[in-house]
GROMACS .gro file of C-alpha atoms in nm:
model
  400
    1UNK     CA    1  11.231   7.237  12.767
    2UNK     CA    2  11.386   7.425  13.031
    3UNK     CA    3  11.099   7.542  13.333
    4UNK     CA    4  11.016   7.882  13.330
    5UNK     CA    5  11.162   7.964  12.969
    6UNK     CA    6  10.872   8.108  12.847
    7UNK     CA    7  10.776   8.272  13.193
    8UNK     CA    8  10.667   8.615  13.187
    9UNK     CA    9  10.940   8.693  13.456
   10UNK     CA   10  11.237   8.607  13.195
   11UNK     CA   11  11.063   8.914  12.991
   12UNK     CA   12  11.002   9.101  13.236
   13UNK     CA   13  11.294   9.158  13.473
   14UNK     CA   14  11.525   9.258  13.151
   15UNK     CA   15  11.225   9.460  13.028
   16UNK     CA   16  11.168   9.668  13.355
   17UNK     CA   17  11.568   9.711  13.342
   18UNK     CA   18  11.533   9.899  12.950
   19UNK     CA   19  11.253  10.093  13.112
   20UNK     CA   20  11.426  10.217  13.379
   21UNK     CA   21  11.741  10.300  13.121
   22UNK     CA   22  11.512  10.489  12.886
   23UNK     CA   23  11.381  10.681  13.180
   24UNK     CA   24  11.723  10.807  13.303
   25UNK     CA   25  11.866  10.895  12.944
   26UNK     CA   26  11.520  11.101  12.910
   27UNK     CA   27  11.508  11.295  13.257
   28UNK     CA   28  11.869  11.289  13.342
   29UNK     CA   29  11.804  11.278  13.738
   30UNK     CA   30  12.032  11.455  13.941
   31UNK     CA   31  12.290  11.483  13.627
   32UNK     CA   32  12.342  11.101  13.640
   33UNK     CA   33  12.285  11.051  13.255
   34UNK     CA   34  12.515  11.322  13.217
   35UNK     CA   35  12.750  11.157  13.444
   36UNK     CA   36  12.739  10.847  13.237
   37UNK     CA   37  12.776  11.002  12.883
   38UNK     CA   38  13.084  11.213  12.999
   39UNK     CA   39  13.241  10.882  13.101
   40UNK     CA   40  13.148  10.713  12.756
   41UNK     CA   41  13.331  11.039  12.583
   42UNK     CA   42  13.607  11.045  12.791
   43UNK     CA   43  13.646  10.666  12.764
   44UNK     CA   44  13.669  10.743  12.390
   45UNK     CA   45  13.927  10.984  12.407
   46UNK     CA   46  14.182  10.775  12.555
   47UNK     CA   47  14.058  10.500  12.360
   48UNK     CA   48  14.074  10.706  12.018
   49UNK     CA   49  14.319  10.967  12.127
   50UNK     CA   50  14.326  11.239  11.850
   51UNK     CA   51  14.678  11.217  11.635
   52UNK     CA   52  14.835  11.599  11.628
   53UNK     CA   53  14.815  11.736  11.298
   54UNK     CA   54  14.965  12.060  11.131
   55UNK     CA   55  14.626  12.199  11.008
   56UNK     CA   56  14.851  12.417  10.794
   57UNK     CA   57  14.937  12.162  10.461
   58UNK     CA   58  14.528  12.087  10.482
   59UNK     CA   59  14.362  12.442  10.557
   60UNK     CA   60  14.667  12.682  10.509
   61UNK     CA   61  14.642  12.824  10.819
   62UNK     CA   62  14.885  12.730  11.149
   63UNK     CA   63  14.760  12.723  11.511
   64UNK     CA   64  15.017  12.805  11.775
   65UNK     CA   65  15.015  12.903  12.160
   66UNK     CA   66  15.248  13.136  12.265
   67UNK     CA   67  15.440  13.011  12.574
   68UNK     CA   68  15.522  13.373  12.790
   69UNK     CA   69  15.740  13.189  13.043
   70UNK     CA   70  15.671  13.257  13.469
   71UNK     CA   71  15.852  13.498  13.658
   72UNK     CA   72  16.081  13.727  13.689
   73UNK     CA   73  16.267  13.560  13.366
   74UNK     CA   74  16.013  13.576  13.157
   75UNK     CA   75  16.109  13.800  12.852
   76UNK     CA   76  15.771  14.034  12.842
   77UNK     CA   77  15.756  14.040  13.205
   78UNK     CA   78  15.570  13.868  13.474
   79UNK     CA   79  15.242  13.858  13.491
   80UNK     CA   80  14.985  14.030  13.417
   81UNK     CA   81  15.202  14.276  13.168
   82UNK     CA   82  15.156  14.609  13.141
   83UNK     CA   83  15.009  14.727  12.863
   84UNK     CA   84  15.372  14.852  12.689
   85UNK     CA   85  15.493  14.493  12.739
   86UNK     CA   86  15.203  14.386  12.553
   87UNK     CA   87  15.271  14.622  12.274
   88UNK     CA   88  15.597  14.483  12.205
   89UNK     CA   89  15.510  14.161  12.188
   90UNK     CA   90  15.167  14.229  11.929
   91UNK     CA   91  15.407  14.428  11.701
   92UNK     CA   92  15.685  14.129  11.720
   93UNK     CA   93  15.438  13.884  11.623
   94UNK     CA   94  15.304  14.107  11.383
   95UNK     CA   95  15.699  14.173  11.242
   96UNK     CA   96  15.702  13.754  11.232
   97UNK     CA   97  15.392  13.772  10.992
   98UNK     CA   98  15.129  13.646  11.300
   99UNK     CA   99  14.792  13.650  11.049
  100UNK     CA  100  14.555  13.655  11.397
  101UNK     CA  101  14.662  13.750  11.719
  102UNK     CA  102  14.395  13.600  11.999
  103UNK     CA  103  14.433  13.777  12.353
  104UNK     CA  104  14.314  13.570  12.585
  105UNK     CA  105  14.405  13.835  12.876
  106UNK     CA  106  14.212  14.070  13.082
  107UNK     CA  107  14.270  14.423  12.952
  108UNK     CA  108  13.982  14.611  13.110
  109UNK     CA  109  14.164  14.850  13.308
  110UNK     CA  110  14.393  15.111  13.264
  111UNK     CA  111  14.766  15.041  13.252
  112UNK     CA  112  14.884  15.169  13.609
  113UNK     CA  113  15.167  15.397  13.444
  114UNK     CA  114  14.960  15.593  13.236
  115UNK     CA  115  15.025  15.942  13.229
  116UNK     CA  116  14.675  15.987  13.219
  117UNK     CA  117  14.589  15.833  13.547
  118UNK     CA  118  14.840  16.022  13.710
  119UNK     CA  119  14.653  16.344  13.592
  120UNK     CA  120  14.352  16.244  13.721
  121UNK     CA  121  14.480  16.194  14.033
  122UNK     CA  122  14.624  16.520  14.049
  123UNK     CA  123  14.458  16.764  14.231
  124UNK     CA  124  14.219  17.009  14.088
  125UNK     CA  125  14.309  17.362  14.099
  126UNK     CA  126  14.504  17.602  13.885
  127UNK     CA  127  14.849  17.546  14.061
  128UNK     CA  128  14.824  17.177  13.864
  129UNK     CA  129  14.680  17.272  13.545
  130UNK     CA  130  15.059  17.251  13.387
  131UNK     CA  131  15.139  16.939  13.536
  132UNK     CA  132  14.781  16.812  13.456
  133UNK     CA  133  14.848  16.911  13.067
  134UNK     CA  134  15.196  16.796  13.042
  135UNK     CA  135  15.068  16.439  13.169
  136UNK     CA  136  14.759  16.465  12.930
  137UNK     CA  137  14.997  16.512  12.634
  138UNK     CA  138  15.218  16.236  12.697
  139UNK     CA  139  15.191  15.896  12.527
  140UNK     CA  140  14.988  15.661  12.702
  141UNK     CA  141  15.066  15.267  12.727
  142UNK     CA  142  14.687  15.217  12.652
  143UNK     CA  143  14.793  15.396  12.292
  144UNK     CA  144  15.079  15.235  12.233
  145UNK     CA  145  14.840  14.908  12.228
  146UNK     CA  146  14.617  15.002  12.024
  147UNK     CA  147  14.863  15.078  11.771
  148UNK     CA  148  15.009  14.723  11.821
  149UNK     CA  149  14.699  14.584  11.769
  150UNK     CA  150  14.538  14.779  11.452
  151UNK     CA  151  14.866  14.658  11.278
  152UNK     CA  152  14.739  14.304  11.297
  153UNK     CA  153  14.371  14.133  11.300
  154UNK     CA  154  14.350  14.117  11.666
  155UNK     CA  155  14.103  13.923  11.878
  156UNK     CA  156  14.079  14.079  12.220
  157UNK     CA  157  13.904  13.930  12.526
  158UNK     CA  158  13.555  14.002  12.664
  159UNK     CA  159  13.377  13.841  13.053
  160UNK     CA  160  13.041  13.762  13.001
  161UNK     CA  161  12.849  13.796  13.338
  162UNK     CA  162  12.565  14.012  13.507
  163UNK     CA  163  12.741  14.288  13.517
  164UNK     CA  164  12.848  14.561  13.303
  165UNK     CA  165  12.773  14.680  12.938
  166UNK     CA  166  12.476  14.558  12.758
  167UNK     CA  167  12.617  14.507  12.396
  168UNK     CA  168  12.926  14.435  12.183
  169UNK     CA  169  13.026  14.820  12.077
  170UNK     CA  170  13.069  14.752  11.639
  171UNK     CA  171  12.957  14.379  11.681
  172UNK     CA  172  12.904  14.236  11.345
  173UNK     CA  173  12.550  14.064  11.365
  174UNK     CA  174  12.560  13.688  11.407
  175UNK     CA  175  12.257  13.530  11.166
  176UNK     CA  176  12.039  13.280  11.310
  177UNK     CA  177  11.939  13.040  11.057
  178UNK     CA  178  11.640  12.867  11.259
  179UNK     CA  179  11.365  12.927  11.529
  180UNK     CA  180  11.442  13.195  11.771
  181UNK     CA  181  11.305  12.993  12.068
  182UNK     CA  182  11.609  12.804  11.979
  183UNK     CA  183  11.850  13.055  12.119
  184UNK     CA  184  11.716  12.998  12.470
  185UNK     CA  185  11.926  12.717  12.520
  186UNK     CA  186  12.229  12.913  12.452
  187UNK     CA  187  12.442  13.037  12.784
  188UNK     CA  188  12.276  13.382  12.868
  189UNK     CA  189  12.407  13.702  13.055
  190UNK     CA  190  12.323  14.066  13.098
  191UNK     CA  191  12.676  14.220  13.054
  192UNK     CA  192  12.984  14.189  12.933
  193UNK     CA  193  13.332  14.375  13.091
  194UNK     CA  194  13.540  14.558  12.799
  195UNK     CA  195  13.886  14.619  12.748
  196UNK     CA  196  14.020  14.986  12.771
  197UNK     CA  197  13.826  15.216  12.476
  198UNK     CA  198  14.194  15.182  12.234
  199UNK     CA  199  14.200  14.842  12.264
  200UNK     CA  200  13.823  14.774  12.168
  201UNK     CA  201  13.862  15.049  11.883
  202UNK     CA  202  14.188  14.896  11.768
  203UNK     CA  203  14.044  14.518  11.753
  204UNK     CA  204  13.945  14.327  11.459
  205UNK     CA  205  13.740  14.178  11.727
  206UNK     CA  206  13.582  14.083  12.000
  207UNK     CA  207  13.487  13.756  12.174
  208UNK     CA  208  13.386  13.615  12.489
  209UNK     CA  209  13.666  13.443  12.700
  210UNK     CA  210  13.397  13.223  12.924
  211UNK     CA  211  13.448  12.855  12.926
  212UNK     CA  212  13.181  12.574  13.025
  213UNK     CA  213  13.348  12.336  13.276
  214UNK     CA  214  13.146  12.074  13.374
  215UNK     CA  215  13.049  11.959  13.688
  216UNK     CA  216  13.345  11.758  13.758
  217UNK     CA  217  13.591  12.024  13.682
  218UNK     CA  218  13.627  11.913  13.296
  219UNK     CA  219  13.654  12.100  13.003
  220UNK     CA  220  13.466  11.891  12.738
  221UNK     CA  221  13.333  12.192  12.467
  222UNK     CA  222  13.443  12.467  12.390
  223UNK     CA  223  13.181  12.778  12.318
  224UNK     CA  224  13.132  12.955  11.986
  225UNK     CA  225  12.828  13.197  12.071
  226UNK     CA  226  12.670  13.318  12.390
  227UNK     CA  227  12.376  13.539  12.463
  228UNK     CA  228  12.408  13.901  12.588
  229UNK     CA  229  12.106  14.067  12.661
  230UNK     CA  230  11.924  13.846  12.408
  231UNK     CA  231  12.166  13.964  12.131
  232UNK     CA  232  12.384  13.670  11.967
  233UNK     CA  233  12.801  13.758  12.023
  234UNK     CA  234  13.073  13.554  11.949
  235UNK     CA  235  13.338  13.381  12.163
  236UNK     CA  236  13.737  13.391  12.088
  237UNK     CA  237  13.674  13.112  11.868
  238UNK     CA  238  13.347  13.244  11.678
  239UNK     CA  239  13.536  13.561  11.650
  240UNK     CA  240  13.830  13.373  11.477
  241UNK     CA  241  13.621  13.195  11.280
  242UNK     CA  242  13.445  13.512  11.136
  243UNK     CA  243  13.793  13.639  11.065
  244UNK     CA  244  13.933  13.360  10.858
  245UNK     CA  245  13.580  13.333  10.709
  246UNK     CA  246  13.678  13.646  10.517
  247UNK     CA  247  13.446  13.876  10.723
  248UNK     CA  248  13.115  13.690  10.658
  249UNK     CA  249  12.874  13.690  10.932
  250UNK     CA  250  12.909  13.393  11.193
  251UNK     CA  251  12.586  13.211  11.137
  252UNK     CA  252  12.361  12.968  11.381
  253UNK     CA  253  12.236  12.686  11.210
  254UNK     CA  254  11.946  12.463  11.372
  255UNK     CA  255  11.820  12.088  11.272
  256UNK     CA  256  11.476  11.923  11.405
  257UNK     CA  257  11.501  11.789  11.740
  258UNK     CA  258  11.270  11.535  11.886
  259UNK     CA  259  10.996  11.326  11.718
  260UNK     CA  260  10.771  11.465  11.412
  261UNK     CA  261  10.408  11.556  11.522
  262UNK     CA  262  10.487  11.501  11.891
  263UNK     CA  263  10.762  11.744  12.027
  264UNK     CA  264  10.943  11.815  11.708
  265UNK     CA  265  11.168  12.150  11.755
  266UNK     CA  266  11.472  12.352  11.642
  267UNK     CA  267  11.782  12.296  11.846
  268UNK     CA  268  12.126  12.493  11.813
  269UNK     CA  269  12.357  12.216  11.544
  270UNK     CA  270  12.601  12.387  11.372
  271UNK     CA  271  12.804  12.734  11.348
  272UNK     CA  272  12.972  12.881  10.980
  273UNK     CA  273  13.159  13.114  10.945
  274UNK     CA  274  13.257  13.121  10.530
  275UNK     CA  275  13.362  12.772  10.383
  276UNK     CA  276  13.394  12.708  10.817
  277UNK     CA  277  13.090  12.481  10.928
  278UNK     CA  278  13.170  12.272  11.286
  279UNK     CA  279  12.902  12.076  11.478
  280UNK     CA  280  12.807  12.186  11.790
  281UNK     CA  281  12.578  12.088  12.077
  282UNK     CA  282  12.242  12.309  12.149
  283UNK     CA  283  12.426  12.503  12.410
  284UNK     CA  284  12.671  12.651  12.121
  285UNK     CA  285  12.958  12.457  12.246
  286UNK     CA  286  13.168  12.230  12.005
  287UNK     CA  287  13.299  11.911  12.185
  288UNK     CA  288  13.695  11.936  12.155
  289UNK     CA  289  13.851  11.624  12.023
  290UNK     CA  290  14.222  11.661  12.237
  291UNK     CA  291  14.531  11.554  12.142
  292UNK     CA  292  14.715  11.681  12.449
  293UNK     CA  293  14.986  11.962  12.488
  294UNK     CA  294  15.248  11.944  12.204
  295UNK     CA  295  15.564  12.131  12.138
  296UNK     CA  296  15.475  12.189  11.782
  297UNK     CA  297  15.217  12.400  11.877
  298UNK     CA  298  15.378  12.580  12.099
  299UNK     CA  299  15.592  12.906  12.021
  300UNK     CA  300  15.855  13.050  12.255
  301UNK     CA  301  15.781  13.410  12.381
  302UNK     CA  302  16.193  13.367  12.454
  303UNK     CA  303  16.270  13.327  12.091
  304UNK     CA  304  15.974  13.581  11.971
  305UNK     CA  305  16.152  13.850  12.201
  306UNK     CA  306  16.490  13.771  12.107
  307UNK     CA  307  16.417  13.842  11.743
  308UNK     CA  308  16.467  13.456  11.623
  309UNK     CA  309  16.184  13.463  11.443
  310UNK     CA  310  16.223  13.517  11.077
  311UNK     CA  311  15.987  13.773  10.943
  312UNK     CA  312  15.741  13.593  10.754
  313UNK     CA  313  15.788  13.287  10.986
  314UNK     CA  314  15.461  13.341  11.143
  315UNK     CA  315  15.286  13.405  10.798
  316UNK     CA  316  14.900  13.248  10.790
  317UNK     CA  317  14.933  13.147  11.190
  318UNK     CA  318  14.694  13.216  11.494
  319UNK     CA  319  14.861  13.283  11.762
  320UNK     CA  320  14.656  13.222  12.109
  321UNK     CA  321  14.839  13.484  12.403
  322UNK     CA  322  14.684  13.335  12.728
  323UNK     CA  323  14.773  13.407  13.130
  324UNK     CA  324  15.082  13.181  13.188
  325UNK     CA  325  15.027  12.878  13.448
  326UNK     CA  326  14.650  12.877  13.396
  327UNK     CA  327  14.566  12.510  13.350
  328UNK     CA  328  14.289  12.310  13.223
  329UNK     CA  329  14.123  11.996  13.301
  330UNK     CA  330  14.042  11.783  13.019
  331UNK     CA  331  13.912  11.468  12.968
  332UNK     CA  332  14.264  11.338  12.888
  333UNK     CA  333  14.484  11.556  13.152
  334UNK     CA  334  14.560  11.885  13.279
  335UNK     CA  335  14.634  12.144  12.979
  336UNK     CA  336  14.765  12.463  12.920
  337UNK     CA  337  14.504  12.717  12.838
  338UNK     CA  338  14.657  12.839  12.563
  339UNK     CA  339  14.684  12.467  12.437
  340UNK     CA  340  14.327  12.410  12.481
  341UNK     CA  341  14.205  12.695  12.272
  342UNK     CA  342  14.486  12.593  11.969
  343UNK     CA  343  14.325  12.232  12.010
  344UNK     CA  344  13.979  12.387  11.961
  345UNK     CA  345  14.120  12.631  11.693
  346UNK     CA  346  14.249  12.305  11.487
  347UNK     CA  347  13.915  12.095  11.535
  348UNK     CA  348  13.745  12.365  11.357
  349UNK     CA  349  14.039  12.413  11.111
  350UNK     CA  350  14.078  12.000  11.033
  351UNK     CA  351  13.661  11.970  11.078
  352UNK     CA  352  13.738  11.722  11.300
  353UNK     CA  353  13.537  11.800  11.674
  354UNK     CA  354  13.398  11.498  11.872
  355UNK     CA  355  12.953  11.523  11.843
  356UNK     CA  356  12.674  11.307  11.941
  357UNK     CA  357  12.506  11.127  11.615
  358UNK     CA  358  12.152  11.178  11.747
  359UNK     CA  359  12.186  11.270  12.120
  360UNK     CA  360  11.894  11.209  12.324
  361UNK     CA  361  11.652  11.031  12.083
  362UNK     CA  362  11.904  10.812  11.931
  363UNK     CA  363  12.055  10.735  12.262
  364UNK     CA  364  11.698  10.614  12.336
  365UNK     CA  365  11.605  10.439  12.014
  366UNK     CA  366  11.989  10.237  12.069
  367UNK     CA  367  11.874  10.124  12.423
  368UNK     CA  368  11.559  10.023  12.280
  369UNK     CA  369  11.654   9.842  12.052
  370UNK     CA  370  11.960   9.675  12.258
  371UNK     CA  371  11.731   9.606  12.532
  372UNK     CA  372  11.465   9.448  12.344
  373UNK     CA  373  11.712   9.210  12.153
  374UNK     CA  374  11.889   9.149  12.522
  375UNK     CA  375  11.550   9.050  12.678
  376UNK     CA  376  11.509   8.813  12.348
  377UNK     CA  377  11.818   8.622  12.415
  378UNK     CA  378  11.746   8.602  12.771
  379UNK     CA  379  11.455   8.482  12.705
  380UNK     CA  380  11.526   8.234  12.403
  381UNK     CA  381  11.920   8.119  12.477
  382UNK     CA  382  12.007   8.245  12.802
  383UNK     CA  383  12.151   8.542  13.014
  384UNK     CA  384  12.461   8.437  12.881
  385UNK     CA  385  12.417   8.559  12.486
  386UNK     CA  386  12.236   8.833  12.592
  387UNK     CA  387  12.573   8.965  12.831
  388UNK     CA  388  12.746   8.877  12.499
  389UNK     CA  389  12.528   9.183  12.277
  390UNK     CA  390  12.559   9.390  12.604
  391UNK     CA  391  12.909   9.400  12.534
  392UNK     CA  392  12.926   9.405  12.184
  393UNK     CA  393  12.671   9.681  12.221
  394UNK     CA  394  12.901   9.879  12.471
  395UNK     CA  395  13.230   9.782  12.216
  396UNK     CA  396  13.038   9.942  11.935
  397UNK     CA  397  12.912  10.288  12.099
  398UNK     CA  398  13.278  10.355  12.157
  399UNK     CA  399  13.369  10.256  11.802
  400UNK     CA  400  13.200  10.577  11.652
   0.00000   0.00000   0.00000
């Protein structure tokens, strides 16, 4: 028999190890948990890279990102386009058969060659009341958008922050299924900035453009709902979602969270939206499983302009408009916006989002029971076995 086998120290030292493990899943210090389960998902996404898929042959329903080119070449203009450009190009995808039109673009202010504005800025007296009228009579590019847009079901852009208006305006209500001390881990803010009055009006809907980075830059989830003033609201995605869920209401589901009789709870799991149900963390955000930028997503605001595009071609498609050049870290590369938000649109389409099994309890119960069976073989056959189930262990977390 080998000395000190059956020592308390051959217990102990892998013991104390588990301990200190379980402590820094459960209080997270300084983010460092959080550190270490971003690297275990990003590790799995190069590892299990997600194969591109047409959602359309599965879900009837395509997912494209519309490319607007950079520059003085690019056919609606450079950026940001006024608010005729952006008329055009709603009623050509609408021509093409676009089924949802997602506007990823700040359209909260006026478009600078409104007749309108120039009337305001006239001034007041009766020498301009002519010129004032004349201007006040003449089609505005504001208009001309909204009529774009009521031609289609449009999804226009909202900014969440601690500023501004206090509620949706015509905001379907979002049902939470669960607790509502639940909905206070859900990202809060007191106001939200609008687009112009047409474009709101003319809008099948509206939905909040805010992303979650993490704290490394990364964009790991994607939000579906948000809190505004305490009131539920949608983001581009929950307000697609409600959309191709025929109109029903998006709805918050909740599952019990922590240990029966002890801390037991309802925490955010999953939002619907029709025969649409996708997983989601307690914050509201669904964790996007990437494939990376591909061409076959991607549609060519050159070809769209030029008139290429069959009628019909777009038929049963959402279209994501976003600002040109605006990237986005992921865990598997830099990534067009645009692209990011059709990758989210086709996890929830293909059911097929990245999500913890158990999060923070099972992460504890698997180091538990890891560590206990590591201290065994330490103790019983040697440290080298139990290495051998510390890597099998690791091999296996990033197997599901």
């Amino acid at each position: 028999m080998r000395a000190g086998v059956k020592s308390a120290s051959i217990w102990a030292l892998p013991l104390i190890v588990v301990a200190i493990a379980m402590a820094v899943i459960a209080t997270d210090p300084g983010g460092l948990a959080t550190h270490i389960r971003n690297i275990q998902f990003d590790a799995y996404q190069y590892l299990h890279k997600r194969v591109y898929e047409d959602p359309q042959p599965r879900t009837h329903y395509a997912v494209r990102a519309l490319d607007l080119g950079r520059g003085a070449t690019a056919p609606y203009g450079a950026w940001p386009l006024s608010h005729v450009m952006w008329a055009r190009l709603v009623f050509d995808l609408t021509r093409a058969g676009a089924a949802v039109v997602v506007l990823d673009a700040p359209l909260a202010t006026p478009d600078p060659a409104s007749p309108q504005l120039f009337a305001r800025a006239l001034p007041p007296g009766p020498q301009n009341d002519l010129a004032r009228r004349t201007l006040n009579a003449m089609p505005s590019p504001d208009t001309a958008l909204a009529k774009a847009l009521a031609g289609t079901h449009a999804v226009a852009a909202v900014t969440l922050s601690n500023t501004g208006v206090a509620a949706l305006p015509n905001a379907p209500p979002i049902v939470f299924d669960g607790a509502a001390a639940a909905q206070a881990s859900l990202p809060g803010f007191d106001g939200a900035t609008l687009p112009v009055l047409p474009v709101v009006t003319a809008s099948a809907g509206l939905g909040a453009q805010n992303l979650h980075v993490d704290a490394d830059g990364k964009l790991r989830a994607m939000p579906l709902v948000f809190r505004l003033k305490g009131k539920l609201v949608p983001s581009l995605e929950g307000a697609v979602m409600r959309l191709l869920g025929g109109g029903k209401p998006l709805t918050v589901g909740v599952r019990e969270s922590g240990f029966a009789g002890l801390n037991a709870h309802d925490a955010v799991a999953r939002v619907s939206a029709g025969a649409l149900s996708v997983p989601v963390d307690d914050d509201g955000a669904m964790p996007i499983y990437y494939s990376g930028a591909n061409a076959k997503r991607t549609l060519s605001a050159a070809d769209l302009a030029a008139g290429k595009l069959a009628p019909g071609s777009l038929a049963r498609t959402i279209v994501y408009v976003a600002r040109p050049g605006a990237m986005v870290e992921t865990p598997i590369g830099s990534e067009p916006l645009g692209q990011v938000h059709a990758e989210a649109m086709e996890n929830i389409l293909l059911a097929t989002p990245l999500k913890e099994a158990d999060g923070l309890y099972g992460g504890l119960v698997f180091v538990a029971v890891i560590g206990i069976g590591m201290a065994f073989l330490a103790a019983r056959v040697g440290l080298i076995w139990s290495g051998l189930l510390a890597l099998a262990a690791i091999a296996a977390a990033q197997s599901f």
